[in-house]
Coordinates of C-alpha atoms in Angstrom, one line a residue:
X1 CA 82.0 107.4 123.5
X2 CA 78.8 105.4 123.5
X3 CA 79.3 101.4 123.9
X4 CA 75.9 100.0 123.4
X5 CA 74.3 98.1 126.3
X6 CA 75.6 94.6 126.0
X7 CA 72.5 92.9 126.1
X8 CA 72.1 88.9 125.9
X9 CA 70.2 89.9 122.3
X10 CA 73.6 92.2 120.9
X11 CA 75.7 89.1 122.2
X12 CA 74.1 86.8 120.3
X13 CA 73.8 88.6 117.4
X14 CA 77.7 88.8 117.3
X15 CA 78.1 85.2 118.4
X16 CA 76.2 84.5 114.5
X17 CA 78.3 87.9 112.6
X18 CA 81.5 86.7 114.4
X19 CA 81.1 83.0 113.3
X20 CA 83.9 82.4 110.1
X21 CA 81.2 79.6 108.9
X22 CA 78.1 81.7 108.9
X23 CA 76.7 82.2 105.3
X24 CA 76.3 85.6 103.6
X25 CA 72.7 85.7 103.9
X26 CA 73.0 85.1 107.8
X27 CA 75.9 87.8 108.4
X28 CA 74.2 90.4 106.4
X29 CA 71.0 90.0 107.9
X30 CA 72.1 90.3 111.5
X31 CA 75.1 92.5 111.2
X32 CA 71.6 94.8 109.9
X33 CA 70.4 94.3 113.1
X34 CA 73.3 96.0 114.8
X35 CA 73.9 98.8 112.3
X36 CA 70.0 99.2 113.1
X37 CA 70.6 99.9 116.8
X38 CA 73.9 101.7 116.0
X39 CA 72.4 104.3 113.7
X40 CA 69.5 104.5 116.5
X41 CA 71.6 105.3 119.1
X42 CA 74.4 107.9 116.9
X43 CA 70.7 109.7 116.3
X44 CA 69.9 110.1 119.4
X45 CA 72.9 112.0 120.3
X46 CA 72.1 114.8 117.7
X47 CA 70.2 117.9 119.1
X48 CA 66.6 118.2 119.0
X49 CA 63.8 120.7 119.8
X50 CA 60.3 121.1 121.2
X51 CA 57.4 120.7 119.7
X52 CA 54.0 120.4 120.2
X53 CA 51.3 118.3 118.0
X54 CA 47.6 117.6 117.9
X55 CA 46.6 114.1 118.6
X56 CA 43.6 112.5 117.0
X57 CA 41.4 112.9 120.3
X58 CA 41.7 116.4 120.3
X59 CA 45.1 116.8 122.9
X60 CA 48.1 118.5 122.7
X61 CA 51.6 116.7 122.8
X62 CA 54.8 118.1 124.0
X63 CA 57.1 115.9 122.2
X64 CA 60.2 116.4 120.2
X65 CA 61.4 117.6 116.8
X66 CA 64.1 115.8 114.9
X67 CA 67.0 117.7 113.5
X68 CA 66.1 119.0 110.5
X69 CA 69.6 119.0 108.8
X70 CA 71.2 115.7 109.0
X71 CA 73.6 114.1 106.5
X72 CA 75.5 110.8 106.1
X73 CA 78.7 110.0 105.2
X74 CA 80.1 106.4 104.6
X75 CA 83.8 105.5 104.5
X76 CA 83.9 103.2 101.6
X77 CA 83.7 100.0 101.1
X78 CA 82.5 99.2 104.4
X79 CA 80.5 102.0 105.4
X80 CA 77.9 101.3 102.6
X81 CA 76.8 98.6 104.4
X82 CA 75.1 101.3 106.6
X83 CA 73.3 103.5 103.7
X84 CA 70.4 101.0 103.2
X85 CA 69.5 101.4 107.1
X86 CA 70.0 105.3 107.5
X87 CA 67.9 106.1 104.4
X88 CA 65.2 103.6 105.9
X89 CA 65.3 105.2 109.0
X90 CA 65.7 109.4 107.8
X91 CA 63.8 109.5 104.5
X92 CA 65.3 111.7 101.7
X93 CA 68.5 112.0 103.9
X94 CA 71.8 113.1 101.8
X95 CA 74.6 110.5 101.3
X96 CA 78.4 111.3 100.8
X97 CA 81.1 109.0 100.1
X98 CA 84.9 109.0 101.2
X99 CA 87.2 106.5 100.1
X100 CA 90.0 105.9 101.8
X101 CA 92.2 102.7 101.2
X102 CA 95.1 101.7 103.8
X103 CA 98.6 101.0 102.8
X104 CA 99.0 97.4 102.8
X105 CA 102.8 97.7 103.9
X106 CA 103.0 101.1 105.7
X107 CA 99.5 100.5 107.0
X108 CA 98.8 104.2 106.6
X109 CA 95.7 105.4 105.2
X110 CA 95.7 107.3 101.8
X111 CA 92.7 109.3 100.1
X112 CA 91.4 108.6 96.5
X113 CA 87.8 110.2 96.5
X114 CA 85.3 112.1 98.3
X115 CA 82.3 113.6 97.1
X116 CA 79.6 115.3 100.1
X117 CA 76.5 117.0 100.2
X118 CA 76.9 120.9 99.3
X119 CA 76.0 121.8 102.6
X120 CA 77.3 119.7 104.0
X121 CA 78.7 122.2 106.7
X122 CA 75.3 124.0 107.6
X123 CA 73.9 120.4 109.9
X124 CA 75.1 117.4 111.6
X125 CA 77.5 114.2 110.0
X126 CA 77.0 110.7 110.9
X127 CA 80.0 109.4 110.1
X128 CA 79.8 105.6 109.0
X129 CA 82.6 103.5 109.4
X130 CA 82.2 100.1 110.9
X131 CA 86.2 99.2 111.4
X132 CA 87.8 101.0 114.1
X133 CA 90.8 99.6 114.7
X134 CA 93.9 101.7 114.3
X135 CA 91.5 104.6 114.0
X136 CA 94.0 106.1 111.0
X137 CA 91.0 105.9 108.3
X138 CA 88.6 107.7 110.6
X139 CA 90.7 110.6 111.3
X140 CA 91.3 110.8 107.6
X141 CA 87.7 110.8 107.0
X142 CA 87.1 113.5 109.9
X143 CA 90.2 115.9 107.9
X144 CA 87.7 115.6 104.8
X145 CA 85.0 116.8 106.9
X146 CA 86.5 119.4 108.6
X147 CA 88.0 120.6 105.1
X148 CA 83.8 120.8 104.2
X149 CA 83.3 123.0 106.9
X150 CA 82.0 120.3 109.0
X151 CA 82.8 121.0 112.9
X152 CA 84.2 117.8 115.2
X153 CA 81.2 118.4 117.7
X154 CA 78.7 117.8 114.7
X155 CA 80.0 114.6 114.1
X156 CA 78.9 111.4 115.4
X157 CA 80.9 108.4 114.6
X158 CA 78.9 105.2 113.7
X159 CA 80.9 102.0 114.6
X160 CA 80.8 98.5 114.6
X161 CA 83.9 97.4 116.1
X162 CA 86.6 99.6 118.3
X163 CA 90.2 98.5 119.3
X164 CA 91.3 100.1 122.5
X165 CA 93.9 101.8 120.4
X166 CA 91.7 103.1 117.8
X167 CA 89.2 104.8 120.5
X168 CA 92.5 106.2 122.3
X169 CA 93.8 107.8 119.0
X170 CA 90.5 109.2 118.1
X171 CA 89.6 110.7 121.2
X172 CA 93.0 112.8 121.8
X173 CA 93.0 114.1 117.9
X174 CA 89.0 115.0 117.7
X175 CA 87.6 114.9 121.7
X176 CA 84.9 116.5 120.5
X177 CA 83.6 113.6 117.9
X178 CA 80.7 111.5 119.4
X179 CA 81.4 108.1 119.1
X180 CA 79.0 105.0 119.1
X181 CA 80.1 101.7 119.0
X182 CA 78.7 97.9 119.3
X183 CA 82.1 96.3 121.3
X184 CA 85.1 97.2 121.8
X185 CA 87.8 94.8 121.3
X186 CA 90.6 93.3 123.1
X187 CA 93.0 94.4 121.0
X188 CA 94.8 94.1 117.1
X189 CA 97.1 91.5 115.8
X190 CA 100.4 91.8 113.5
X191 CA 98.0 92.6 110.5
X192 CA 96.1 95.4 112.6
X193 CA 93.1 93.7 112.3
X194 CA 90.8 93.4 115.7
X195 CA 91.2 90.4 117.9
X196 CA 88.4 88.0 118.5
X197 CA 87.0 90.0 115.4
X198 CA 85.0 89.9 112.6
X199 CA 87.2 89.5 109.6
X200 CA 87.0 91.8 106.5
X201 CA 83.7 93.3 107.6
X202 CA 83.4 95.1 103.7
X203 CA 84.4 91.7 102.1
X204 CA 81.7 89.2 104.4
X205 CA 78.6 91.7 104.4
X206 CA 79.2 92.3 99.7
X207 CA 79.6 88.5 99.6
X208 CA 83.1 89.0 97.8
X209 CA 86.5 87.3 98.7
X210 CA 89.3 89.6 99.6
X211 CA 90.8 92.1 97.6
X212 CA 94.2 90.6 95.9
X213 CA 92.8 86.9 96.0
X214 CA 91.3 85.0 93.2

């Protein structure tokens, strides 16, 4: 698991995400900010290999080749929050969706719809879900992966927030999934969401009000 260095510039950026009164405008432009350094970091962690360019004056350059098959998956709603970023950031790069809803009163996660790149098993799977709390959706999203052929150690996990729990429950069913995350909580209240918390993370970044209120 990879926590991002808690840097006085990641701290405030969650003091303005983490604020109930910030606008719309505000959280979605920051919390783009950390999915920015997220999806930097869960790149790093895939494999790369050497190679050598020409620069303009004539010299060679031992650098670094990215991986050449890369896809992303988001766990939706939420996760499309991070689509914009990744296909900024890896041009052309294949999307896949998963949507997974949790059980409002068993609080277990059920599967309506997934739909991944073909080959999607020949590469590497950033895995985007920003919630990790009771870490049920994300082993339900990891199932559908591995059903694609997809194995756990070509999987990173990009995350916003972690409970203690979720991390826990994660790493003893896949040890092998990479994991990259922006805090890691203190812990979930009787609702199972995070405490301090962002809220609805899905609901605050689309600008809608919670699903089942008018």
């Amino acid at each position: 698991m990879l926590l991002l260095p808690q840097t006085n510039q990641l701290r405030a950026l969650h003091t303005v995400v983490r604020d109930k009164n910030a606008s719309a405008r505000d959280f979605e432009v920051y919390s783009r900010r950390i999915i920015r350094l997220l999806l930097e970091a869960g790149l790093d962690l895939l494999p790369f290999e050497k190679c050598e360019v020409t620069t303009p004056v004539g010299e060679t350059y031992h650098g670094l080749g990215f991986t050449p098959r890369v896809s992303g998956v988001s766990v939706v709603r939420a996760g499309e929050s991070m689509e914009a970023e990744l296909r900024d950031m890896v041009p052309g790069i294949s999307i896949g969706k998963i949507l997974i809803q949790r059980d409002k009163r068993t609080k277990q996660p059920e599967l309506f719809y997934k739909h991944l790149p073909s080959d999607i098993g020949a590469g590497h799977v950033l895995l985007m879900e920003p919630m990790l709390a009771t870490g049920g959706s994300a082993l339900a999203a990891l199932d559908v992966l591995r059903e694609a052929g997809v194995p756990d150690g070509n999987v990173v996990l990009i995350n916003f927030l972690a409970s203690p729990a979720g991390l826990e429950r994660v790493g003893l069913a896949a040890p092998n999934v990479k994991i990259v995350t922006s805090s890691i909580e203190d812990g979930m209240n009787e609702n199972a969401f995070m405490v301090p918390g962002i809220g609805d993370f899905g609901d605050r970044f689309f600008g809608t009000v919670p699903a089942g209120t008018s």
